[in-house]
């Protein structure tokens, strides 16, 4: 399922899984916060997802 012209859902999920294991990176922290059940504000989650998509596209 394409998210953008250069990124599909499977690729995004794969990259997020890799990044979640990076302890000292901004993208690793962002993935862990995005997946945390304590962060349920839709506006913040949407902003985090947009940043993660941007980061994934940059590495495409």
Tab-separated table of C-alpha atoms in Angstrom:
chain	number	residue	atom	x	y	z
A	1	UNK	CA	0.000	0.000	0.000
A	2	UNK	CA	1.742	3.190	-1.118
A	3	UNK	CA	2.009	6.084	1.314
A	4	UNK	CA	3.899	8.356	-1.074
A	5	UNK	CA	5.377	7.967	-4.546
A	6	UNK	CA	8.602	6.547	-3.109
A	7	UNK	CA	7.464	4.800	0.072
A	8	UNK	CA	5.065	1.990	0.847
A	9	UNK	CA	3.678	0.810	4.175
A	10	UNK	CA	5.824	-2.332	4.353
A	11	UNK	CA	9.011	-0.330	3.851
A	12	UNK	CA	7.997	2.219	6.478
A	13	UNK	CA	7.201	-0.484	9.032
A	14	UNK	CA	10.468	-2.270	8.270
A	15	UNK	CA	12.488	0.906	8.758
A	16	UNK	CA	10.609	1.793	11.935
A	17	UNK	CA	11.397	-1.672	13.333
A	18	UNK	CA	15.094	-1.110	12.602
A	19	UNK	CA	15.062	2.387	14.081
A	20	UNK	CA	13.304	1.277	17.272
A	21	UNK	CA	16.470	-0.627	18.188
A	22	UNK	CA	18.684	2.460	17.884
A	23	UNK	CA	19.106	3.648	21.481
A	24	UNK	CA	20.769	7.020	20.917
A	25	UNK	CA	19.128	8.418	17.802
A	26	UNK	CA	16.306	10.880	17.368
A	27	UNK	CA	14.439	8.577	14.997
A	28	UNK	CA	14.783	5.647	17.418
A	29	UNK	CA	13.308	7.694	20.251
A	30	UNK	CA	10.559	8.970	17.967
A	31	UNK	CA	9.538	5.419	16.969
A	32	UNK	CA	9.459	4.285	20.588
A	33	UNK	CA	7.340	7.280	21.637
A	34	UNK	CA	5.049	6.746	18.633
A	35	UNK	CA	4.483	3.138	19.700
A	36	UNK	CA	4.063	3.937	23.392
A	37	UNK	CA	0.542	3.409	24.734
A	38	UNK	CA	0.962	6.501	26.931
A	39	UNK	CA	0.976	8.853	23.940
A	40	UNK	CA	-2.600	8.932	22.764
A	41	UNK	CA	-2.891	12.541	21.529
A	42	UNK	CA	-3.890	12.299	17.901
A	43	UNK	CA	-2.280	15.588	16.902
A	44	UNK	CA	1.110	14.595	18.318
A	45	UNK	CA	0.922	11.112	16.826
A	46	UNK	CA	0.099	12.556	13.403
A	47	UNK	CA	3.060	14.936	13.660
A	48	UNK	CA	5.386	12.095	14.702
A	49	UNK	CA	4.165	9.910	11.861
A	50	UNK	CA	4.748	12.724	9.370
A	51	UNK	CA	8.325	13.122	10.636
A	52	UNK	CA	8.930	9.369	10.461
A	53	UNK	CA	7.611	9.242	6.891
A	54	UNK	CA	9.868	12.157	5.960
A	55	UNK	CA	12.855	10.406	7.501
A	56	UNK	CA	12.038	7.147	5.705
A	57	UNK	CA	11.706	8.939	2.370
A	58	UNK	CA	15.086	10.580	2.893
A	59	UNK	CA	16.653	7.118	3.119
A	60	UNK	CA	14.773	5.710	0.112
